[in-house]
Amino acid sequence: MAKAPLPDKFKQFGEWYDLVSEKAELADVRYGVKGFVVFRPNLMHVIREIYEALERHLIASGHRAMLFPLLIPYKNLLVEKEHVKGFENQVFSVEKAGGEELEERLFIRPTSETAIYPMYALWIRSYRDLPFKGFQSCAVYRHETKATRPLFRGREFLWVESHNVFAKKEEAEAQLKEDMEITRKTFEEFALPFLPIEREPFDRFPGAERSLAYDVILPDRQVLQSATTHLLGKRFTAPFGVSFLSADGQRVVPESTCFGPGVSRIAALVVSVHGDEYGLVLPFKAAIVQVVIIPIRNEPALLEYALSLEKKLAHAGYKVKVDEGSETAGEKFYHWEMLGTPVRIEIGPREAESKVLTVTRRDQRKRESVPEDALLNRLASLDQEILGELSKKAWGWLESNIQEASSKDDLLAKAKGAGGFIKFTFCGREECARDIKAQTGGYEVRGRRVDIDEKHAASCTWCGEKGVELAYLAKAY
RNA sequence: GGGGUCGUAGUCCAGCUUGGUUAAGAUUCUCCCUUGGGGUGGGAGAGACCGUGAGUUCGAAUCUCACCGACCCCA
């Protein structure tokens, strides 16, 4: 068999990713502005499906869609001190319009707190207005100075941002759990794993009281943060003047949370986590074409049979396409494998004669024979099987890349090794985290897991001070 | 912030050291024939103001300077 078109993603992830992005026609980097790429139709399909899933789960849990303007008055940025510090060096600003200097300077949202909270201050008047749960699906803009890579880090990225307001702290705390659940359900639909990790106090979103992040290990064993949710307390509601009258007539400043699943990054995960040396591997939900039918020769009888099958599958609700192109069969196989199409049906004289079809699943690249009258049942089971097996494989990779360090020496040795997560007992001190990062060549303290309770030792594995938690270390994007 | 590499068809790139005919090749795209169950083979055609600007020269993709852009490494 011929050589695979792509390198091994576990050995040369950067090269693999750039090539698959080009060959599967995902992103086009030729637009010519650094950090800004064009999303092509194959990628937009994945993006739209991710949006569809996130929005469905948000709405089912009581959120409502909104859309705030892209441009925000500059003075709004100055309202919350920590927030300004975090973003002022990253914002794009607009000073002119129609050739004239603007009376009021505007900036392009790097995130929308400063656009949303002034309006919340107008909308929220009574305890009856709470909880207020809203979200918007949009692009945000940050002038990143680090190296950019399509979908992983750009100066424009797509996300959903949810901004919720609650009367009571417990309700806000509970929202963090709900956000985690929404992330879990969405990721499940794309067979993606993640670890929910609470960030250390010194590593929070500017202005947050608590920050949870959803970390995934990529094929190069570096960690990618795909989404975050933050407990903001009164950090934004108070300075922006959001308050309400309680049932007993008291003026109260409410609590708030925000949740930001990075849609471009989740798409990058679908590509990176499932793909192989033949290209993308997509679950049914993410595929723009779910079943491709390939007539092995350009003969009218074969084409006719292929089209009748297409009609049958389309009627059953599948996204199906007959490849009528003039390329040879082998060329078409490679093409559709690169695009990650989950199922391929080959139609040759044998199939047309016997009505027993040759069906190939993309994830395993294995052929099987399926009688035509059993095809719909088989496709339905393949949908679930492929999703299940992709998920199992993805979780297996994540879990097999978590190690635990028993001592400082052990930690140093493991840090020199393959990468991935290293668990250790942490004292919680920023100084200690800085020291670890400096001495391990870039391992950062990500924080502690919130989905399970993990026992920690009495003293910090690194510095020997009192241990407070079992924390995860990793090199991050 | 510091250091380095590179800009030539849609894509990958040769040529530059030592200036000189029509800028070579592969891939891609179009058409014809052939082939077809894992990237068939052949033929014809299309596609490049050689990143931009200036300088040196009889003559610049090639030498010089400036600018713009991209990529990589280190902090």
Coordinates of C-alpha atoms (C1' of nucleotides) in Angstrom, one line a residue:
Chain A
M1 CA 0.0 0.0 0.0
A2 CA 1.1 3.5 -0.8
K3 CA 2.7 5.8 1.7
A4 CA 0.4 7.8 4.0
P5 CA 0.0 11.4 2.9
L6 CA 0.7 13.0 6.3
P7 CA 3.4 12.5 8.9
D8 CA 2.8 10.8 12.3
K9 CA 1.0 13.5 14.4
F10 CA 2.5 12.2 17.6
K11 CA 6.0 12.8 16.3
Q12 CA 5.6 15.9 14.2
F13 CA 2.4 17.6 15.4
G14 CA 3.1 21.0 14.0
E15 CA 3.8 19.8 10.5
W16 CA 0.9 17.4 10.6
Y17 CA -1.5 20.1 11.7
D18 CA -0.4 22.6 9.0
L19 CA -0.6 20.0 6.3
V20 CA -4.0 18.6 7.3
S21 CA -5.3 22.2 7.6
E22 CA -4.3 22.8 4.0
K23 CA -5.2 19.5 2.4
A24 CA -8.5 19.0 4.1
E25 CA -9.3 22.6 3.2
L26 CA -9.9 23.8 6.7
A27 CA -8.2 27.2 7.1
D28 CA -6.5 29.4 4.5
V29 CA -3.6 31.3 5.9
R30 CA -3.0 33.3 2.7
Y31 CA -5.4 36.1 3.7
G32 CA -2.3 38.2 4.5
V33 CA -2.9 39.6 7.9
K34 CA -1.0 38.1 10.8
G35 CA -3.2 36.2 13.2
F36 CA -6.2 36.3 10.9
V37 CA -7.1 33.3 8.8
V38 CA -10.0 32.4 6.5
F39 CA -12.3 29.5 7.6
R40 CA -13.2 27.4 4.6
P41 CA -16.5 25.5 4.2
N42 CA -15.2 22.1 5.6
L43 CA -14.1 23.9 8.8
M44 CA -17.2 26.0 9.0
H45 CA -19.3 23.0 9.0
V46 CA -17.5 21.7 12.1
I47 CA -17.7 25.1 13.7
R48 CA -21.4 25.4 13.1
E49 CA -22.1 22.0 14.6
I50 CA -20.1 23.0 17.7
Y51 CA -22.1 26.2 18.0
E52 CA -25.3 24.3 17.5
A53 CA -24.5 21.9 20.4
L54 CA -23.3 24.6 22.8
E55 CA -26.3 26.9 22.1
R56 CA -28.7 23.9 22.4
H57 CA -27.3 23.1 25.9
L58 CA -27.2 26.7 27.0
I59 CA -30.8 27.3 26.0
A60 CA -31.9 24.1 27.6
S61 CA -30.4 25.3 30.9
G62 CA -32.2 28.6 30.8
H63 CA -29.9 30.9 28.9
R64 CA -31.1 33.3 26.3
A65 CA -29.3 34.6 23.2
M66 CA -28.2 38.2 22.9
L67 CA -25.8 40.1 20.7
F68 CA -23.8 43.1 21.8
P69 CA -21.9 45.5 19.5
L70 CA -18.3 44.8 18.5
L71 CA -17.2 48.3 19.4
I72 CA -17.1 49.5 23.0
P73 CA -16.5 53.0 24.4
Y74 CA -12.9 53.2 25.6
K75 CA -14.0 54.6 29.0
N76 CA -15.8 51.3 29.8
L77 CA -12.5 49.5 29.7
L78 CA -11.2 51.6 32.5
V79 CA -14.0 50.8 35.0
E80 CA -12.6 47.6 36.4
K81 CA -8.9 47.9 37.4
E82 CA -7.7 44.3 37.1
H83 CA -9.6 43.9 33.8
V84 CA -7.9 46.9 32.3
K85 CA -4.5 45.6 33.3
G86 CA -5.3 42.2 31.7
F87 CA -6.4 43.6 28.4
E88 CA -5.3 47.1 27.7
N89 CA -2.1 45.9 25.8
Q90 CA -4.1 43.5 23.7
V91 CA -7.0 45.6 22.4
F92 CA -7.5 46.9 18.9
S93 CA -8.8 50.4 19.0
V94 CA -10.7 52.7 16.5
E95 CA -9.8 56.3 16.5
K96 CA -11.1 57.5 13.1
A97 CA -14.2 57.0 11.0
G98 CA -15.1 58.6 7.7
G99 CA -11.7 60.3 7.8
E100 CA -12.6 62.2 11.0
E101 CA -11.2 61.7 14.4
L102 CA -13.8 60.1 16.6
E103 CA -15.1 62.2 19.5
E104 CA -15.1 59.2 21.7
R105 CA -12.4 56.6 21.1
L106 CA -13.7 53.0 20.7
F107 CA -12.1 49.6 21.1
I108 CA -12.9 46.3 19.6
R109 CA -14.1 43.7 22.1
P110 CA -11.4 41.3 23.4
T111 CA -14.3 39.9 25.6
S112 CA -17.5 41.6 26.3
E113 CA -17.9 42.3 30.0
T114 CA -17.4 46.1 29.5
A115 CA -20.1 46.1 26.8
I116 CA -22.6 44.0 28.7
Y117 CA -22.5 45.1 32.3
P118 CA -23.5 48.7 31.6
M119 CA -26.7 47.3 30.0
Y120 CA -27.2 44.8 32.8
A121 CA -27.2 47.8 35.1
L122 CA -30.3 49.1 33.1
W123 CA -32.1 45.8 32.7
I124 CA -31.7 44.4 36.2
R125 CA -34.0 46.3 38.7
S126 CA -35.7 43.7 40.9
Y127 CA -34.9 40.3 42.5
R128 CA -37.6 39.1 40.0
D129 CA -35.2 39.9 37.1
L130 CA -32.8 37.3 38.5
P131 CA -31.2 35.0 37.7
F132 CA -30.3 36.6 34.4
K133 CA -28.7 34.1 32.1
G134 CA -27.6 35.3 28.7
F135 CA -25.0 34.4 26.1
Q136 CA -23.7 35.6 22.7
S137 CA -22.0 33.7 19.9
C138 CA -19.4 36.0 18.3
A139 CA -15.8 36.7 17.4
V140 CA -13.5 38.5 19.8
Y141 CA -10.2 40.2 19.0
R142 CA -6.9 40.2 20.9
H143 CA -3.6 41.4 19.6
E144 CA -1.7 38.3 20.7
T145 CA 2.1 38.8 20.5
K146 CA 3.0 35.1 20.8
A147 CA 3.2 32.9 17.7
T148 CA -0.2 32.4 16.1
R149 CA -1.5 29.1 14.7
P150 CA -4.8 28.7 12.9
L151 CA -7.6 27.9 15.4
F152 CA -5.3 27.5 18.4
R153 CA -4.2 31.1 18.8
G154 CA -5.2 33.9 16.5
R155 CA -6.0 37.5 16.9
E156 CA -9.6 36.8 16.0
F157 CA -11.3 33.9 17.5
L158 CA -14.8 32.5 17.7
W159 CA -16.5 31.6 20.9
V160 CA -19.6 31.7 23.0
E161 CA -19.6 34.0 26.0
S162 CA -22.2 33.6 28.6
H163 CA -22.6 36.3 31.3
N164 CA -24.9 35.4 34.2
V165 CA -26.1 37.4 37.2
F166 CA -27.5 35.9 40.4
A167 CA -28.9 37.2 43.6
K168 CA -26.9 34.8 45.8
K169 CA -23.4 33.5 45.9
E170 CA -24.5 29.8 46.1
E171 CA -26.4 30.2 42.8
A172 CA -23.3 31.6 41.2
E173 CA -21.2 28.8 42.5
A174 CA -23.8 26.3 41.2
Q175 CA -23.5 28.0 37.7
L176 CA -19.9 26.9 37.5
K177 CA -21.1 23.3 37.8
E178 CA -23.7 23.8 35.2
D179 CA -21.1 25.3 32.8
M180 CA -19.0 22.3 33.4
E181 CA -21.9 20.0 32.5
I182 CA -22.6 22.0 29.3
T183 CA -19.0 21.6 28.3
R184 CA -19.1 17.9 29.1
K185 CA -22.3 17.3 27.1
T186 CA -20.9 19.3 24.1
F187 CA -17.6 17.5 24.2
E188 CA -19.3 14.2 24.3
E189 CA -21.1 14.8 21.1
F190 CA -17.7 15.2 19.4
A191 CA -16.0 12.4 21.3
L192 CA -13.6 14.8 23.0
P193 CA -12.2 14.3 26.5
F194 CA -11.2 17.1 29.0
L195 CA -10.1 17.6 32.5
P196 CA -11.9 20.3 34.5
I197 CA -9.2 22.1 36.5
E198 CA -9.5 25.0 38.9
R199 CA -6.8 27.6 38.2
E200 CA -4.6 28.8 41.0
P201 CA -5.4 32.2 42.5
F202 CA -2.3 33.8 40.8
D203 CA -3.4 32.4 37.4
R204 CA -7.1 33.6 37.2
F205 CA -8.9 35.6 34.6
P206 CA -8.4 39.3 35.4
G207 CA -10.9 40.2 38.0
A208 CA -12.2 36.6 38.8
E209 CA -12.6 35.1 42.2
R210 CA -12.5 31.5 40.9
S211 CA -11.5 30.2 37.5
L212 CA -12.2 26.7 36.2
A213 CA -10.7 25.6 32.9
Y214 CA -11.1 22.6 30.7
D215 CA -7.8 21.3 29.6
V216 CA -7.0 18.7 26.9
I217 CA -3.7 17.1 25.9
L218 CA -2.8 17.4 22.3
P219 CA -0.8 14.8 20.3
D220 CA 2.5 16.6 21.1
R221 CA 1.6 16.2 24.8
Q222 CA 1.1 19.9 25.4
V223 CA -2.0 21.1 27.0
L224 CA -4.7 23.3 25.4
Q225 CA -7.3 25.3 27.4
S226 CA -10.5 24.9 25.5
A227 CA -13.0 26.7 27.7
T228 CA -13.1 28.5 31.0
T229 CA -15.8 29.6 33.5
H230 CA -15.3 32.2 36.2
L231 CA -16.9 33.2 39.4
L232 CA -16.7 37.0 39.3
G233 CA -18.5 37.8 42.6
K234 CA -19.3 41.5 42.6
R235 CA -16.1 42.4 40.7
F236 CA -18.0 43.6 37.7
T237 CA -21.5 44.2 39.0
A238 CA -20.4 46.7 41.6
P239 CA -18.2 49.0 39.5
F240 CA -20.7 48.9 36.6
G241 CA -23.5 49.8 38.9
V242 CA -25.6 46.7 38.7
S243 CA -28.0 46.4 41.6
F244 CA -31.5 45.2 42.4
L245 CA -34.1 45.6 45.1
S246 CA -34.6 42.4 47.2
A247 CA -38.0 41.2 48.3
D248 CA -37.6 43.1 51.6
G249 CA -36.7 46.3 49.8
Q250 CA -33.0 46.3 50.2
R251 CA -30.6 47.5 47.4
V252 CA -28.3 44.6 46.7
V253 CA -25.3 44.2 44.4
P254 CA -25.7 40.8 42.6
E255 CA -23.1 38.1 41.9
S256 CA -22.0 37.2 38.4
T257 CA -20.3 34.5 36.4
C258 CA -19.0 34.1 32.9
F259 CA -18.4 31.1 30.7
G260 CA -16.3 31.2 27.5
P261 CA -16.1 28.0 25.5
G262 CA -13.6 28.6 22.6
V263 CA -15.4 27.3 19.5
S264 CA -12.3 27.6 17.3
R265 CA -10.3 25.8 19.8
I266 CA -12.8 23.0 20.2
A267 CA -12.7 22.7 16.4
A268 CA -8.9 22.4 16.6
L269 CA -9.4 19.6 19.1
V270 CA -11.8 17.7 16.8
V271 CA -9.1 18.0 14.1
S272 CA -6.1 17.2 16.3
V273 CA -7.4 14.6 18.7
H274 CA -9.1 12.3 16.2
G275 CA -7.1 12.8 13.0
D276 CA -4.4 10.4 11.7
E277 CA -1.8 10.1 8.9
Y278 CA -4.6 9.9 6.3
G279 CA -6.2 13.1 7.4
L280 CA -9.3 14.1 9.4
V281 CA -11.3 11.5 11.2
L282 CA -14.8 12.9 12.0
P283 CA -17.7 11.6 14.0
F284 CA -21.0 11.7 12.0
K285 CA -22.1 14.9 13.7
A286 CA -19.0 16.9 12.6
A287 CA -18.9 15.6 9.0
I288 CA -20.2 17.8 6.1
V289 CA -20.5 14.5 4.1
Q290 CA -21.3 11.5 6.3
V291 CA -21.4 8.8 3.7
V292 CA -19.6 9.0 0.3
I293 CA -20.6 6.7 -2.5
I294 CA -17.8 5.9 -5.0
P295 CA -18.7 4.3 -8.3
I296 CA -15.6 2.3 -9.1
R297 CA -15.9 2.9 -12.8
N298 CA -17.6 5.5 -14.9
E299 CA -20.3 3.2 -16.1
P300 CA -24.0 4.2 -16.4
A301 CA -25.3 1.1 -14.6
L302 CA -23.0 1.7 -11.6
L303 CA -23.8 5.4 -11.4
E304 CA -27.4 4.7 -11.6
Y305 CA -27.2 2.2 -8.7
A306 CA -25.1 4.7 -6.7
L307 CA -27.6 7.5 -7.2
S308 CA -30.5 5.2 -6.1
L309 CA -28.6 4.5 -2.9
E310 CA -27.8 8.2 -2.4
K311 CA -31.5 8.9 -2.6
K312 CA -32.4 6.2 -0.1
L313 CA -29.8 7.4 2.4
A314 CA -30.6 11.1 2.0
H315 CA -34.3 10.2 2.6
A316 CA -33.2 8.5 5.8
G317 CA -31.5 11.7 6.9
Y318 CA -27.9 11.2 6.1
K319 CA -25.6 13.7 4.5
V320 CA -24.6 11.6 1.5
K321 CA -22.8 12.3 -1.8
V322 CA -22.0 10.3 -4.9
D323 CA -18.5 11.2 -6.1
E324 CA -19.0 11.4 -9.9
G325 CA -15.6 12.9 -10.6
S326 CA -13.4 11.5 -13.3
E327 CA -10.5 10.6 -10.9
T328 CA -9.5 7.0 -10.4
A329 CA -11.1 5.1 -7.5
G330 CA -7.9 5.2 -5.4
E331 CA -7.6 8.9 -5.8
K332 CA -11.1 9.4 -4.5
F333 CA -10.4 7.1 -1.5
Y334 CA -7.5 9.3 -0.5
H335 CA -9.5 12.5 -1.0
W336 CA -12.4 11.5 1.1
E337 CA -10.2 10.1 3.8
M338 CA -8.4 13.4 4.0
L339 CA -11.7 15.1 4.6
G340 CA -12.6 12.6 7.4
T341 CA -15.8 11.3 5.8
P342 CA -16.9 8.6 8.3
V343 CA -18.3 6.1 5.9
R344 CA -17.4 5.1 2.3
I345 CA -19.5 2.8 0.1
E346 CA -17.8 1.5 -3.0
I347 CA -20.0 0.5 -6.0
G348 CA -18.5 -1.8 -8.5
P349 CA -19.9 -4.6 -10.7
R350 CA -19.8 -7.0 -7.8
E351 CA -22.0 -4.8 -5.6
A352 CA -24.4 -3.9 -8.4
E353 CA -24.8 -7.6 -9.1
S354 CA -25.1 -9.0 -5.6
K355 CA -26.6 -6.0 -3.8
V356 CA -24.1 -6.7 -1.1
L357 CA -22.2 -3.4 -0.4
T358 CA -18.6 -2.8 0.5
V359 CA -18.6 -0.4 3.4
T360 CA -15.5 1.2 4.8
R361 CA -15.3 3.1 8.1
R362 CA -12.8 6.0 8.2
D363 CA -11.7 5.6 11.8
Q364 CA -10.3 2.1 11.2
R365 CA -10.0 2.1 7.4
K366 CA -11.5 -1.4 7.3
R367 CA -13.9 -2.8 4.7
E368 CA -16.9 -4.9 5.5
S369 CA -19.7 -6.4 3.5
V370 CA -23.2 -5.2 4.2
P371 CA -26.3 -6.4 2.3
E372 CA -28.2 -3.4 0.9
D373 CA -31.3 -4.1 3.0
A374 CA -29.2 -4.0 6.2
L375 CA -27.5 -0.8 5.3
L376 CA -29.6 1.7 7.2
N377 CA -29.3 -0.4 10.4
R378 CA -25.6 -0.7 9.9
L379 CA -25.1 3.1 9.4
A380 CA -27.1 3.8 12.6
S381 CA -24.8 1.4 14.5
L382 CA -21.7 2.8 12.9
D383 CA -22.6 6.3 13.9
Q384 CA -22.6 5.2 17.6
E385 CA -19.7 2.8 17.3
I386 CA -17.4 5.4 15.7
L387 CA -18.4 8.0 18.3
G388 CA -17.8 5.5 21.1
E389 CA -14.5 4.3 19.8
L390 CA -13.1 7.8 19.0
S391 CA -14.1 8.8 22.5
K392 CA -12.5 5.8 24.1
K393 CA -9.3 6.3 22.1
A394 CA -9.2 10.1 23.0
W395 CA -9.8 9.4 26.7
G396 CA -7.2 6.7 26.6
W397 CA -4.6 9.2 25.3
L398 CA -5.5 11.8 27.9
E399 CA -5.4 9.3 30.8
S400 CA -2.2 7.6 29.6
N401 CA -0.4 11.0 29.7
I402 CA -1.0 11.7 33.4
Q403 CA 1.8 10.7 35.7
E404 CA 2.4 11.4 39.4
A405 CA 5.6 12.6 40.8
S406 CA 6.7 11.0 44.1
S407 CA 9.5 13.4 44.8
K408 CA 11.2 16.5 43.5
D409 CA 13.8 14.4 41.7
D410 CA 11.1 12.3 40.2
L411 CA 9.2 15.4 39.1
L412 CA 12.3 16.7 37.4
A413 CA 12.9 13.4 35.7
K414 CA 9.3 13.1 34.5
A415 CA 9.4 16.7 33.3
K416 CA 12.4 15.8 31.1
G417 CA 10.4 12.9 29.7
A418 CA 7.5 12.8 27.3
G419 CA 5.3 15.6 28.6
G420 CA 1.6 15.5 29.4
F421 CA 0.3 16.1 32.9
I422 CA 2.4 15.5 36.1
K423 CA 0.5 15.4 39.3
F424 CA 2.2 16.5 42.5
T425 CA 1.4 17.8 46.0
F426 CA 1.5 21.6 45.8
C427 CA 1.9 24.2 48.5
G428 CA -0.2 26.8 46.6
R429 CA 2.5 29.5 46.5
E430 CA 3.1 31.5 43.3
E431 CA 6.8 31.7 44.1
C432 CA 7.0 27.9 44.1
A433 CA 5.1 27.7 40.8
R434 CA 7.5 30.1 39.2
D435 CA 10.5 28.1 40.5
I436 CA 9.0 24.9 39.0
K437 CA 8.4 26.6 35.6
A438 CA 12.0 28.0 35.5
Q439 CA 13.6 24.7 36.5
T440 CA 11.5 22.3 34.4
G441 CA 11.8 24.1 31.2
G442 CA 8.3 25.5 31.1
Y443 CA 6.0 23.3 33.1
E444 CA 3.1 25.4 34.6
V445 CA 0.9 24.7 37.5
R446 CA -2.5 24.3 36.0
G447 CA -4.4 23.6 39.2
R448 CA -6.5 20.9 40.9
R449 CA -9.2 18.8 39.4
V450 CA -12.7 19.6 40.4
D451 CA -14.5 16.6 39.1
I452 CA -12.9 14.2 41.5
D453 CA -11.4 14.5 45.0
E454 CA -7.7 13.6 44.9
K455 CA -5.6 13.0 48.1
H456 CA -2.5 15.0 48.5
A457 CA 0.6 14.4 50.7
A458 CA 1.5 16.4 53.8
S459 CA 4.2 18.5 52.1
C460 CA 4.8 20.1 48.7
T461 CA 6.6 17.7 46.4
W462 CA 8.7 20.6 45.1
C463 CA 9.5 22.8 48.1
G464 CA 8.6 20.8 51.2
E465 CA 6.3 23.4 52.6
K466 CA 2.8 22.4 53.8
G467 CA 0.9 20.7 50.9
V468 CA -2.6 22.1 50.2
E469 CA -3.8 20.1 47.1
L470 CA -2.9 17.6 44.4
A471 CA -2.1 19.9 41.5
Y472 CA -1.5 19.2 37.8
L473 CA 1.6 20.5 35.9
A474 CA 1.9 20.7 32.1
K475 CA 3.4 22.6 29.3
A476 CA 0.7 24.7 27.8
Y477 CA -0.2 26.4 24.5
Chain B
rG1 C1' 12.5 42.4 24.3
rG2 C1' 17.0 39.8 21.9
rG3 C1' 18.8 36.6 17.8
rG4 C1' 18.3 34.1 13.1
rU5 C1' 16.2 32.5 8.3
rC6 C1' 13.4 33.5 4.0
rG7 C1' 10.2 36.4 0.1
rU8 C1' 10.4 33.6 -7.7
rA9 C1' 3.0 30.7 -11.1
rG10 C1' -2.8 28.4 -6.8
rU11 C1' 1.2 25.3 -4.0
rC12 C1' 6.4 23.4 -3.2
rC13 C1' 10.7 25.3 -5.2
rA14 C1' 15.7 25.6 -9.0
rG15 C1' 18.5 29.6 -10.6
rC16 C1' 21.6 34.2 -7.1
rU17 C1' 28.2 32.7 -5.1
rU18 C1' 30.7 34.4 -10.7
rG19 C1' 24.8 40.0 -13.6
rG20 C1' 23.8 38.4 -20.2
rU21 C1' 18.9 34.4 -25.3
rU22 C1' 12.2 32.8 -24.2
rA23 C1' 13.2 32.2 -15.6
rA24 C1' 13.8 25.5 -15.2
rG25 C1' 11.2 21.5 -12.6
rA26 C1' 7.3 19.2 -9.7
rU27 C1' 2.5 19.7 -8.3
rU28 C1' -2.2 22.1 -9.4
rC29 C1' -5.9 23.7 -13.1
rU30 C1' -8.3 22.9 -18.5
rC31 C1' -8.9 19.6 -22.8
rC32 C1' -8.0 14.7 -25.5
rC33 C1' -6.7 9.6 -25.2
rU34 C1' -5.7 5.7 -21.8
rU35 C1' -6.7 3.6 -17.0
rG36 C1' -10.1 2.2 -13.1
rG37 C1' -11.5 -2.5 -6.3
rG38 C1' -5.8 2.2 -2.8
rG39 C1' -2.7 8.5 -5.5
rU40 C1' -2.8 4.8 -13.9
rG41 C1' 0.1 6.4 -18.1
rG42 C1' 0.8 9.7 -22.3
rG43 C1' -0.1 14.3 -25.1
rA44 C1' -1.5 19.4 -25.6
rG45 C1' -2.6 24.0 -23.0
rA46 C1' -3.1 27.7 -18.9
rG47 C1' -0.6 29.9 -14.9
rA48 C1' 5.4 34.5 -12.6
rC49 C1' 5.6 43.0 -13.9
rC50 C1' 11.2 37.1 -9.6
rG51 C1' 7.7 41.1 -2.1
rU52 C1' 7.9 47.0 -2.8
rG53 C1' 11.0 51.3 -3.8
rA54 C1' 15.5 53.4 -5.0
rG55 C1' 20.7 52.8 -6.5
rU56 C1' 25.0 50.6 -9.3
rU57 C1' 25.3 48.9 -14.6
rC58 C1' 25.1 49.0 -21.7
rG59 C1' 22.1 45.2 -19.1
rA60 C1' 19.5 43.1 -12.5
rA61 C1' 15.5 37.5 -10.1
rU62 C1' 21.0 37.7 -9.4
rC63 C1' 25.1 43.1 -6.6
rU64 C1' 24.0 47.6 -2.8
rC65 C1' 20.6 50.3 0.4
rA66 C1' 15.9 51.2 2.5
rC67 C1' 11.0 49.6 3.4
rC68 C1' 7.2 45.9 3.8
rG69 C1' 5.8 40.9 4.9
rA70 C1' 6.3 35.9 6.6
rC71 C1' 8.5 32.0 9.4
rC72 C1' 11.9 30.0 13.3
rC73 C1' 14.7 30.1 18.0
rC74 C1' 15.7 32.3 22.8
rA75 C1' 13.9 35.3 27.1

